[in-house]
Amino acid sequence: MMKKIFKITILATMVAGFSSCNDWLDLTSTDSLSSKTVWEDESSADLYVNGFYTYLNKYGQFGSLQFSSSLTESLTDAFKYGSYALGHKAGHPNNYVFNPSVITSASCFYDCWDDAYEQIRRMNQFLDSMKKYSVFSAEQNTEWEAQTRFFRAFVYFQLAKRHGGVILYTSLDEMSKDKARSTEEETWNLIVSDLDYAIENLPESWASSADKGRVTKYAALAFKSRAMLYAQRWQDAYDAADAVIKSNVYGLVDDYSKACAGNNKEAILEFDYNVSGPYHTFDRDYCPLSDGFQYGGLGTPTQEMVECYEKADGTKMNWTPYHSATATRPPYEDLEPRFKASIIYPGCTWKGNVMQNSVNGTYGMFMAYRAQPYTYGYTTTGYYLRKLMNESHKDINGVYSTQPWVELRYAEVLLNKAEAAYRLNKTSEAQEAMNAVRARVNLPAKYLTGNEWFKDYRNERKVELAYEGQLFWDMRRWKLAHTEYNNYRCHGFKIAGSTYEYIDVDYQDRKFLEKTYVLPVPDEELQNNSLIVQYDEWL
């Protein structure tokens, strides 16, 4: 498959969003990239680069390439899809946690091999064509190359976090030939090389308002701080995060509920949407039935996730009295602000209504898992998702969603620095960075050390970055999924009147296979590439 030759044409629908929903690049269809004439028009070359920005959408929580449109949180203890009938954003995620042996070289819904290499082909084709045909200045070519190599690193990162060492192509000519896998170290080396080129050659900010929202030096540094945690290159992760922090360009917004809203000082790199396209369906997918859309509530937060939140004073709530069949309503109001900003819980207000999330509830209705094939707006856990949802979006049936996807935000950079500092035995710096995140929501600072600090850090990262697509991949890179995500079940509340019944929402154990830390080379690649060898875990 990798040997097929593609021509790339960027269509008007492949739109990269920028600083607000009103700021859009002028996109029109162009000739194929192989045409020499395209390099006589700067705007045409710009269009091709703009197309690479769509990868932020595709690999984000509103896109389709992380887990075939499902949220990877459903592969953890944090989220539960309510359907048992197979389908994306339905029964497939449940099938994956109950029966992970469905992951094979023939199919894995959270792999992205084919899509990633098609995107890499497009970027390599752009770079090769630029070297052959561009009549523009070296400065302009470098600007295009720096953006393109950032996105090539971005896509190779998607492959590396799934597979480790993969096939490395840095030119179009290579992609027409059989090629063996490179080592994991070589794969990370290429990612570093591309990111360092971007860091060196991208501006700190773009002068033209038409370019606002393009990837910058600091976005490349922020992304490097993330990637190097996966590579276990702690000093590189530390240095990249520290550079972003010391730039004083970004900061934490005061209100956590606005942290993922985009277009603010916390957003380092985002993808914006527009009612005329591109748009997304996140609100339709996860809204309560009372919002007026029949097919929402596809997945909901679990009680396990709720219990990760501290009380507002920084102490842990004792949930044991509520783990019964006849409990009363827990004191949700005692929990810290991030809980209230992330989860629609019984008794909270959503779109002007007090949510019940109960059996026969008017605002939020409970349905036991497996009671019907699909959820149809019901909750199987007693909660709904609030994080990333747009509460001001009233016409769910008539209008698609347009809230931005923030790929990189400042809070993550602080946490990335904290983790890297911990690995480098910079204890006080690790504490300081994590405590800065806690201070935003008025939680007291913590000064634990060693394993106790890391345990606390894991929870802090889980809560701060809740439902942003990080948890599952964090547990994989920490090699903790096969111990903590094996032989467990998720829970919720069945609410009837004033009675809260603590319930099993899975009915069978969830599992994680250790060999799936490395996903297999797909069958099609094995069949079409004589030099590829399957990973040892899958022989």
Coordinates of C-alpha atoms in Angstrom, one line a residue:
M1 CA 0.0 0.0 0.0
M2 CA 2.8 2.4 0.8
K3 CA 4.1 2.1 -2.8
K4 CA 1.0 3.7 -4.4
I5 CA 1.6 7.1 -5.9
F6 CA -0.9 9.8 -5.0
K7 CA -1.5 13.3 -6.3
I8 CA -2.7 15.8 -3.7
T9 CA -5.3 18.4 -4.3
I10 CA -6.5 20.6 -1.5
L11 CA -10.2 21.2 -1.8
A12 CA -12.1 24.1 -0.3
T13 CA -13.5 21.8 2.4
M14 CA -10.0 21.2 3.8
V15 CA -9.9 24.3 6.0
A16 CA -7.6 25.2 8.7
G17 CA -9.2 27.4 11.3
F18 CA -7.5 30.3 12.9
S19 CA -7.9 32.8 15.7
S20 CA -11.7 33.2 15.6
C21 CA -14.6 31.8 13.7
N22 CA -14.4 34.8 11.4
D23 CA -10.8 34.5 10.4
W24 CA -10.4 32.1 7.5
L25 CA -7.9 31.7 4.8
D26 CA -9.0 32.2 1.2
L27 CA -9.3 28.6 0.0
T28 CA -10.0 27.5 -3.5
S29 CA -9.3 24.3 -5.4
T30 CA -5.8 24.2 -7.0
D31 CA -4.0 22.1 -9.6
S32 CA -2.2 19.0 -8.4
L33 CA 1.0 19.4 -6.6
S34 CA 3.0 17.9 -9.4
S35 CA 2.3 20.9 -11.5
K36 CA 5.2 23.3 -11.8
T37 CA 2.8 26.3 -12.2
V38 CA 1.5 26.0 -8.7
W39 CA 4.9 27.3 -7.5
E40 CA 4.5 30.5 -9.4
D41 CA 1.6 31.5 -7.1
E42 CA 2.3 32.0 -3.4
S43 CA -1.3 31.7 -2.5
S44 CA -1.6 28.2 -4.1
A45 CA 1.4 27.0 -2.2
D46 CA -0.1 28.4 1.0
L47 CA -3.2 26.3 0.3
Y48 CA -1.3 23.1 0.5
V49 CA 0.3 24.0 3.8
N50 CA -3.1 25.0 5.1
G51 CA -4.3 21.5 4.4
F52 CA -1.8 20.1 6.8
Y53 CA -3.5 22.0 9.6
T54 CA -6.6 19.8 9.2
Y55 CA -4.6 17.0 10.9
L56 CA -5.2 18.9 14.2
N57 CA -8.9 18.3 13.6
K58 CA -8.6 14.7 12.5
Y59 CA -6.5 13.6 15.5
G60 CA -8.3 15.7 18.0
Q61 CA -11.3 14.8 20.2
F62 CA -13.7 16.1 17.6
G63 CA -12.1 14.1 14.8
S64 CA -12.0 10.5 13.8
L65 CA -8.4 9.2 13.8
Q66 CA -7.6 8.6 17.5
F67 CA -10.2 5.8 17.9
S68 CA -12.4 5.8 14.9
S69 CA -14.4 8.8 16.3
S70 CA -14.8 7.2 19.8
L71 CA -13.1 8.8 22.7
T72 CA -10.1 6.8 24.0
E73 CA -11.2 7.6 27.5
S74 CA -13.7 4.8 27.0
L75 CA -10.6 2.4 27.1
T76 CA -10.0 3.6 30.6
D77 CA -12.0 3.8 33.9
A78 CA -13.1 7.4 33.1
F79 CA -15.8 6.9 30.4
K80 CA -18.5 4.5 29.4
Y81 CA -20.3 4.2 26.1
G82 CA -23.9 3.2 26.8
S83 CA -24.6 1.0 23.7
Y84 CA -24.0 -2.7 23.4
A85 CA -24.8 -2.8 19.7
L86 CA -21.6 -2.6 17.8
G87 CA -20.6 0.6 16.2
H88 CA -18.3 3.6 16.6
K89 CA -19.2 5.8 19.5
A90 CA -21.4 2.8 20.5
G91 CA -20.6 -0.8 21.2
H92 CA -17.1 -1.0 19.7
P93 CA -15.4 0.7 22.6
N94 CA -17.1 -1.7 25.0
N95 CA -16.1 -4.6 22.9
Y96 CA -12.5 -3.4 23.0
V97 CA -12.3 -3.3 26.8
F98 CA -14.2 -6.5 27.4
N99 CA -12.5 -8.5 24.6
P100 CA -9.2 -6.9 23.6
S101 CA -8.3 -9.9 21.5
V102 CA -10.3 -8.2 18.8
I103 CA -7.2 -6.2 18.2
T104 CA -5.3 -7.9 15.4
S105 CA -3.1 -7.1 12.4
A106 CA -6.3 -7.1 10.3
S107 CA -8.1 -4.5 12.4
C108 CA -7.5 -2.1 15.2
F109 CA -9.8 0.9 15.6
Y110 CA -7.3 3.0 17.4
D111 CA -4.5 2.5 15.0
C112 CA -3.9 5.1 12.2
W113 CA -1.3 3.4 10.0
D114 CA -2.8 3.9 6.6
D115 CA -4.1 7.4 7.2
A116 CA -0.8 8.5 8.8
Y117 CA 1.3 7.3 5.8
E118 CA -1.1 8.9 3.3
Q119 CA -0.6 12.2 5.2
I120 CA 3.2 11.7 5.4
R121 CA 3.2 11.1 1.6
R122 CA 1.4 14.4 1.0
M123 CA 3.9 16.3 3.1
N124 CA 6.9 14.7 1.5
Q125 CA 5.4 15.4 -1.9
F126 CA 5.0 19.0 -0.9
L127 CA 8.6 19.3 0.2
D128 CA 10.0 17.5 -2.8
S129 CA 8.0 19.6 -5.2
M130 CA 9.1 22.8 -3.4
K131 CA 12.7 21.9 -3.9
K132 CA 12.2 21.3 -7.6
Y133 CA 9.8 24.1 -8.6
S134 CA 9.6 26.9 -6.0
V135 CA 10.6 30.3 -7.4
F136 CA 10.2 32.0 -4.0
S137 CA 12.8 33.2 -1.6
A138 CA 14.7 30.9 0.7
E139 CA 13.0 32.6 3.6
Q140 CA 9.5 31.9 2.3
N141 CA 10.5 28.3 1.5
T142 CA 11.9 27.8 5.0
E143 CA 8.6 29.1 6.4
W144 CA 6.6 26.5 4.5
E145 CA 9.1 23.7 5.3
A146 CA 9.0 24.5 9.0
Q147 CA 5.2 24.2 9.2
T148 CA 5.3 21.1 7.1
R149 CA 7.9 19.4 9.2
F150 CA 6.0 20.3 12.4
F151 CA 3.0 18.4 11.0
R152 CA 5.2 15.5 9.8
A153 CA 6.5 15.2 13.4
F154 CA 2.9 15.4 14.6
V155 CA 1.8 12.5 12.4
Y156 CA 4.9 10.4 13.1
F157 CA 4.2 10.9 16.8
Q158 CA 0.8 9.4 16.3
L159 CA 2.5 6.3 14.8
A160 CA 5.3 6.2 17.4
K161 CA 2.9 6.3 20.4
R162 CA 1.1 3.3 19.0
H163 CA 3.9 1.2 17.5
G164 CA 7.3 2.4 18.7
G165 CA 9.7 2.1 15.7
V166 CA 8.0 2.6 12.3
I167 CA 8.9 3.0 8.6
L168 CA 10.6 6.4 8.2
Y169 CA 10.1 8.2 4.9
T170 CA 11.6 11.7 4.5
S171 CA 11.3 12.0 0.7
L172 CA 8.7 11.1 -1.9
D173 CA 11.0 8.8 -3.8
E174 CA 11.4 6.5 -0.8
M175 CA 7.7 6.0 -0.6
S176 CA 7.6 4.2 -3.9
K177 CA 10.0 1.5 -2.6
D178 CA 9.9 -1.3 -0.1
K179 CA 11.4 -0.3 3.2
A180 CA 12.0 -1.9 6.6
R181 CA 11.0 -0.5 10.0
S182 CA 13.4 1.7 11.8
T183 CA 14.1 1.4 15.5
E184 CA 12.1 3.2 18.1
E185 CA 15.1 5.4 18.8
E186 CA 15.5 6.3 15.1
T187 CA 11.8 7.1 15.0
W188 CA 12.0 9.5 17.9
N189 CA 15.2 11.0 16.4
L190 CA 13.3 11.9 13.2
I191 CA 10.5 13.5 15.3
V192 CA 13.1 15.5 17.2
S193 CA 14.8 16.6 14.0
D194 CA 11.6 17.8 12.4
L195 CA 10.5 19.6 15.6
D196 CA 13.9 21.2 16.1
Y197 CA 13.8 22.5 12.5
A198 CA 10.3 23.9 13.2
I199 CA 11.5 25.5 16.5
E200 CA 14.5 27.1 14.8
N201 CA 12.6 28.5 11.8
L202 CA 9.1 29.3 13.0
P203 CA 8.3 32.8 14.3
E204 CA 7.4 33.4 17.9
S205 CA 4.2 35.0 16.5
W206 CA 2.9 35.8 13.0
A207 CA 2.9 39.4 12.0
S208 CA -0.2 39.2 9.7
S209 CA -3.6 38.8 11.1
A210 CA -4.4 36.5 8.2
D211 CA -1.7 34.1 9.6
K212 CA -2.9 34.2 13.2
G213 CA -3.3 30.7 14.4
R214 CA -0.5 29.2 12.5
V215 CA 1.9 27.0 14.3
T216 CA 4.6 29.0 16.1
K217 CA 8.0 28.4 17.7
Y218 CA 6.3 28.0 21.0
A219 CA 3.7 25.5 19.7
A220 CA 6.5 23.4 18.4
L221 CA 8.3 23.6 21.8
A222 CA 5.0 22.7 23.6
F223 CA 4.5 19.7 21.3
K224 CA 8.1 18.6 21.8
S225 CA 7.6 18.7 25.6
R226 CA 4.7 16.2 25.1
A227 CA 6.5 14.0 22.6
M228 CA 9.6 13.7 24.6
L229 CA 7.7 12.3 27.6
Y230 CA 6.7 9.4 25.4
A231 CA 10.3 9.0 24.2
Q232 CA 11.5 9.1 27.8
R233 CA 14.0 11.9 26.9
W234 CA 13.4 13.7 30.1
Q235 CA 15.9 16.6 29.6
D236 CA 14.5 17.3 26.2
A237 CA 10.9 17.4 27.6
Y238 CA 12.0 19.6 30.5
D239 CA 13.9 22.1 28.3
A240 CA 11.1 22.4 25.8
A241 CA 8.4 23.0 28.5
D242 CA 10.7 25.4 30.4
A243 CA 11.3 27.5 27.2
V244 CA 7.5 27.9 26.7
I245 CA 7.0 28.8 30.4
K246 CA 9.9 31.3 30.5
S247 CA 8.6 33.0 27.3
N248 CA 5.8 34.6 29.3
V249 CA 3.7 34.4 26.2
Y250 CA 1.0 32.1 27.7
G251 CA -0.7 31.6 31.0
L252 CA -3.6 30.0 32.7
V253 CA -7.0 31.6 32.3
D254 CA -8.7 32.3 35.7
D255 CA -11.8 30.2 35.0
Y256 CA -11.0 26.5 34.4
S257 CA -14.3 26.1 32.5
K258 CA -12.7 28.4 29.8
A259 CA -9.4 26.5 29.7
C260 CA -10.4 24.6 26.5
A261 CA -12.5 27.4 25.0
G262 CA -9.7 28.5 22.7
N263 CA -8.8 32.1 21.6
N264 CA -7.3 32.9 25.0
K265 CA -3.9 33.1 26.7
E266 CA -4.0 29.4 27.6
A267 CA -4.4 28.1 24.0
I268 CA -1.0 27.5 22.3
L269 CA -2.3 25.7 19.2
E270 CA -5.9 25.2 18.2
F271 CA -8.2 24.3 15.3
D272 CA -11.2 26.5 14.8
Y273 CA -14.5 25.5 13.1
N274 CA -17.2 27.4 11.3
V275 CA -21.0 26.9 10.9
S276 CA -20.5 26.7 7.1
G277 CA -17.7 24.1 7.5
P278 CA -15.7 22.6 8.8
Y279 CA -17.9 21.8 11.9
H280 CA -18.3 18.8 14.2
T281 CA -21.0 16.9 16.0
F282 CA -19.6 16.7 19.6
D283 CA -22.6 18.4 21.2
R284 CA -25.0 16.1 19.3
D285 CA -23.0 13.0 20.3
Y286 CA -22.9 13.6 24.1
C287 CA -25.8 15.9 25.0
P288 CA -28.6 14.8 27.3
L289 CA -31.9 13.9 25.7
S290 CA -33.4 17.0 27.3
D291 CA -31.3 19.1 24.9
G292 CA -33.6 18.1 22.1
F293 CA -31.5 15.7 20.1
Q294 CA -32.7 12.1 20.2
Y295 CA -29.3 10.4 19.6
G296 CA -27.1 12.1 22.1
G297 CA -25.7 10.7 25.4
L298 CA -23.5 8.2 23.5
G299 CA -21.0 8.1 26.3
T300 CA -20.9 9.3 29.9
P301 CA -18.4 9.8 32.8
T302 CA -18.0 7.0 35.3
Q303 CA -18.2 7.1 39.1
E304 CA -14.5 6.1 39.0
M305 CA -13.7 9.4 37.3
V306 CA -15.9 11.4 39.7
E307 CA -14.0 10.0 42.7
C308 CA -10.7 11.3 41.3
Y309 CA -11.7 14.8 42.2
E310 CA -10.7 16.3 45.5
K311 CA -12.9 18.4 47.7
A312 CA -12.5 22.1 47.3
D313 CA -10.2 22.2 50.4
G314 CA -7.9 19.6 48.9
T315 CA -8.9 16.7 51.0
K316 CA -10.3 13.5 49.5
M317 CA -14.0 12.7 49.8
N318 CA -15.0 9.4 51.5
W319 CA -17.1 7.7 48.9
T320 CA -17.5 4.4 50.8
P321 CA -20.9 5.3 52.3
Y322 CA -22.3 5.8 48.8
H323 CA -21.2 2.4 47.5
S324 CA -24.5 0.8 48.4
A325 CA -27.9 0.1 47.0
T326 CA -29.7 2.6 49.2
A327 CA -27.4 5.7 49.4
T328 CA -28.5 9.3 49.4
R329 CA -27.3 12.1 47.1
P330 CA -23.5 12.7 47.5
P331 CA -22.4 16.2 48.4
Y332 CA -21.2 17.1 44.9
E333 CA -21.0 20.8 45.8
D334 CA -18.1 20.0 48.0
L335 CA -15.9 18.9 45.1
E336 CA -13.4 21.2 43.5
P337 CA -14.2 23.4 40.4
R338 CA -12.8 21.1 37.8
F339 CA -15.4 18.5 38.6
K340 CA -18.3 21.0 38.2
A341 CA -16.8 22.2 34.9
S342 CA -16.3 18.7 33.5
I343 CA -19.3 16.6 34.4
I344 CA -23.1 17.2 34.4
Y345 CA -24.1 15.7 37.7
P346 CA -27.4 15.3 39.5
G347 CA -28.5 18.7 40.9
C348 CA -26.3 20.9 38.7
T349 CA -27.7 23.4 36.2
W350 CA -27.3 22.8 32.5
K351 CA -28.9 25.1 29.9
G352 CA -31.0 26.6 32.6
N353 CA -32.4 23.3 33.8
V354 CA -31.7 21.4 37.1
M355 CA -30.4 18.1 36.0
Q356 CA -32.0 14.9 37.4
N357 CA -30.1 12.1 35.5
S358 CA -32.6 9.7 37.0
V359 CA -35.1 7.0 36.1
N360 CA -37.8 8.8 34.2
G361 CA -36.1 12.1 34.7
T362 CA -37.3 15.1 32.7
Y363 CA -33.8 16.6 32.6
G364 CA -31.4 13.8 32.2
M365 CA -32.8 10.3 32.1
F366 CA -31.2 7.0 33.3
M367 CA -31.1 3.8 31.3
A368 CA -29.5 0.6 32.5
Y369 CA -26.7 -0.7 30.2
R370 CA -28.0 -3.3 27.8
A371 CA -31.6 -2.2 28.4
Q372 CA -31.7 -1.2 24.7
P373 CA -29.1 -1.4 21.9
Y374 CA -28.4 2.4 21.8
T375 CA -28.5 5.1 24.4
Y376 CA -30.8 7.6 22.6
G377 CA -29.8 10.4 24.9
Y378 CA -30.0 8.5 28.2
T379 CA -27.2 8.0 30.7
T380 CA -26.0 4.6 31.9
T381 CA -23.9 6.1 34.7
G382 CA -26.0 8.9 36.2
Y383 CA -23.8 11.6 34.7
Y384 CA -23.3 13.4 31.4
L385 CA -20.2 15.0 29.9
R386 CA -19.8 18.8 30.3
K387 CA -16.2 19.3 29.4
L388 CA -15.7 20.4 25.7
M389 CA -19.4 20.8 25.3
N390 CA -21.0 24.2 24.3
E391 CA -23.7 25.0 26.8
S392 CA -24.8 28.0 24.7
H393 CA -25.5 25.8 21.7
K394 CA -29.3 25.7 21.8
D395 CA -30.3 24.4 18.4
I396 CA -28.7 20.9 18.5
N397 CA -30.9 19.5 15.8
G398 CA -30.5 22.4 13.3
V399 CA -26.9 23.6 13.8
Y400 CA -23.6 21.7 14.0
S401 CA -21.0 22.5 16.6
T402 CA -18.2 25.0 16.1
Q403 CA -16.3 25.2 19.5
P404 CA -12.5 25.0 18.8
W405 CA -10.3 22.1 19.4
V406 CA -7.3 23.2 21.5
E407 CA -4.5 20.7 20.7
L408 CA -2.0 22.3 23.1
R409 CA -2.7 24.4 26.1
Y410 CA -0.5 25.9 28.8
A411 CA -1.7 23.7 31.7
E412 CA -0.4 20.7 29.9
V413 CA 3.0 22.3 29.4
L414 CA 3.2 22.9 33.1
L415 CA 2.4 19.3 33.8
N416 CA 4.8 18.1 31.2
K417 CA 7.6 20.1 32.9
A418 CA 6.5 18.7 36.3
E419 CA 6.8 15.1 35.1
A420 CA 10.1 15.7 33.3
A421 CA 11.5 17.5 36.4
Y422 CA 10.4 14.6 38.6
R423 CA 12.3 12.1 36.3
L424 CA 15.4 14.4 36.5
N425 CA 15.2 14.5 40.4
K426 CA 14.4 18.2 40.3
T427 CA 11.8 17.7 43.0
S428 CA 11.1 21.3 43.9
E429 CA 10.6 22.3 40.3
A430 CA 8.2 19.3 39.8
Q431 CA 6.2 20.4 42.8
E432 CA 6.2 24.1 41.7
A433 CA 4.9 23.3 38.2
M434 CA 2.1 21.0 39.4
N435 CA 1.1 23.4 42.2
A436 CA 0.8 26.2 39.6
V437 CA -2.0 24.1 37.9
R438 CA -3.7 23.5 41.3
A439 CA -3.5 27.1 42.3
R440 CA -5.8 28.1 39.3
V441 CA -8.7 26.2 41.0
N442 CA -7.6 27.3 44.5
L443 CA -6.4 23.9 45.6
P444 CA -3.6 23.9 48.3
A445 CA -0.1 23.2 47.2
K446 CA 1.3 19.7 47.7
Y447 CA 4.9 18.8 48.6
L448 CA 5.1 15.1 48.4
T449 CA 8.2 13.4 47.0
G450 CA 9.1 10.1 45.3
N451 CA 6.5 7.6 44.4
E452 CA 3.8 9.4 46.4
W453 CA 4.4 12.5 44.4
F454 CA 4.1 10.6 41.1
K455 CA 0.9 9.0 42.2
D456 CA -0.5 12.4 43.0
Y457 CA 0.7 13.8 39.7
R458 CA -1.0 11.0 37.8
N459 CA -4.3 12.0 39.4
E460 CA -3.7 15.7 38.9
R461 CA -3.0 15.1 35.2
K462 CA -6.1 12.9 34.9
V463 CA -8.3 15.6 36.4
E464 CA -6.8 18.6 34.7
L465 CA -6.7 17.1 31.2
A466 CA -9.9 15.1 31.6
Y467 CA -11.5 14.1 28.3
E468 CA -8.8 15.8 26.3
G469 CA -7.6 12.5 24.8
Q470 CA -4.5 12.1 27.1
L471 CA -5.4 9.5 29.8
F472 CA -5.3 6.3 27.7
W473 CA -2.0 7.2 26.0
D474 CA -0.5 8.3 29.3
M475 CA -1.3 4.9 30.9
R476 CA 0.2 3.2 27.9
R477 CA 3.5 5.1 28.0
W478 CA 3.7 4.6 31.8
K479 CA 3.2 0.9 31.2
L480 CA 0.5 0.9 33.9
A481 CA -2.5 -0.1 31.7
H482 CA -1.9 -3.9 31.9
T483 CA -2.0 -3.7 35.7
E484 CA -4.6 -1.0 36.5
Y485 CA -6.9 -1.7 33.5
N486 CA -7.2 -5.4 33.9
N487 CA -10.1 -7.3 35.7
Y488 CA -12.0 -4.2 36.8
R489 CA -15.4 -2.8 36.2
C490 CA -16.8 0.8 36.0
H491 CA -19.7 2.1 38.1
G492 CA -22.3 4.7 38.3
F493 CA -25.5 5.6 40.1
K494 CA -29.1 4.6 39.3
I495 CA -31.1 7.4 40.7
A496 CA -34.8 6.9 41.6
G497 CA -36.4 9.6 43.7
S498 CA -34.0 10.4 46.6
T499 CA -32.3 6.9 46.4
Y500 CA -28.8 6.6 44.8
E501 CA -28.0 3.0 43.9
Y502 CA -24.4 2.3 43.3
I503 CA -24.3 0.0 40.2
D504 CA -22.0 -1.9 38.0
V505 CA -22.3 -0.4 34.5
D506 CA -20.2 -3.0 32.7
Y507 CA -21.6 -6.4 33.9
Q508 CA -18.2 -8.0 33.0
D509 CA -14.6 -7.3 33.6
R510 CA -12.6 -5.0 31.5
K511 CA -9.2 -6.1 30.2
F512 CA -6.0 -4.8 28.7
L513 CA -3.5 -7.1 26.9
E514 CA 0.1 -6.3 27.6
K515 CA 1.2 -7.0 24.0
T516 CA -1.1 -4.2 22.8
Y517 CA 1.4 -1.6 24.1
V518 CA 2.8 -2.2 20.6
L519 CA 0.1 -2.3 17.9
P520 CA 0.8 -4.7 15.0
V521 CA 1.9 -3.9 11.5
P522 CA -1.3 -4.0 9.5
D523 CA -1.8 -7.0 7.1
E524 CA -1.9 -4.8 4.1
E525 CA 1.5 -3.4 4.8
L526 CA 2.9 -6.9 5.3
Q527 CA 1.5 -8.0 2.0
N528 CA 2.8 -5.0 0.0
N529 CA 6.2 -4.4 1.6
S530 CA 8.7 -7.2 1.2
L531 CA 11.1 -5.7 3.8
I532 CA 8.6 -5.2 6.6
V533 CA 8.8 -7.5 9.6
Q534 CA 6.0 -7.9 12.2
Y535 CA 6.7 -6.7 15.7
D536 CA 7.9 -9.4 18.1
E537 CA 4.8 -9.1 20.2
W538 CA 2.6 -10.2 17.3
L539 CA 4.7 -13.0 15.8

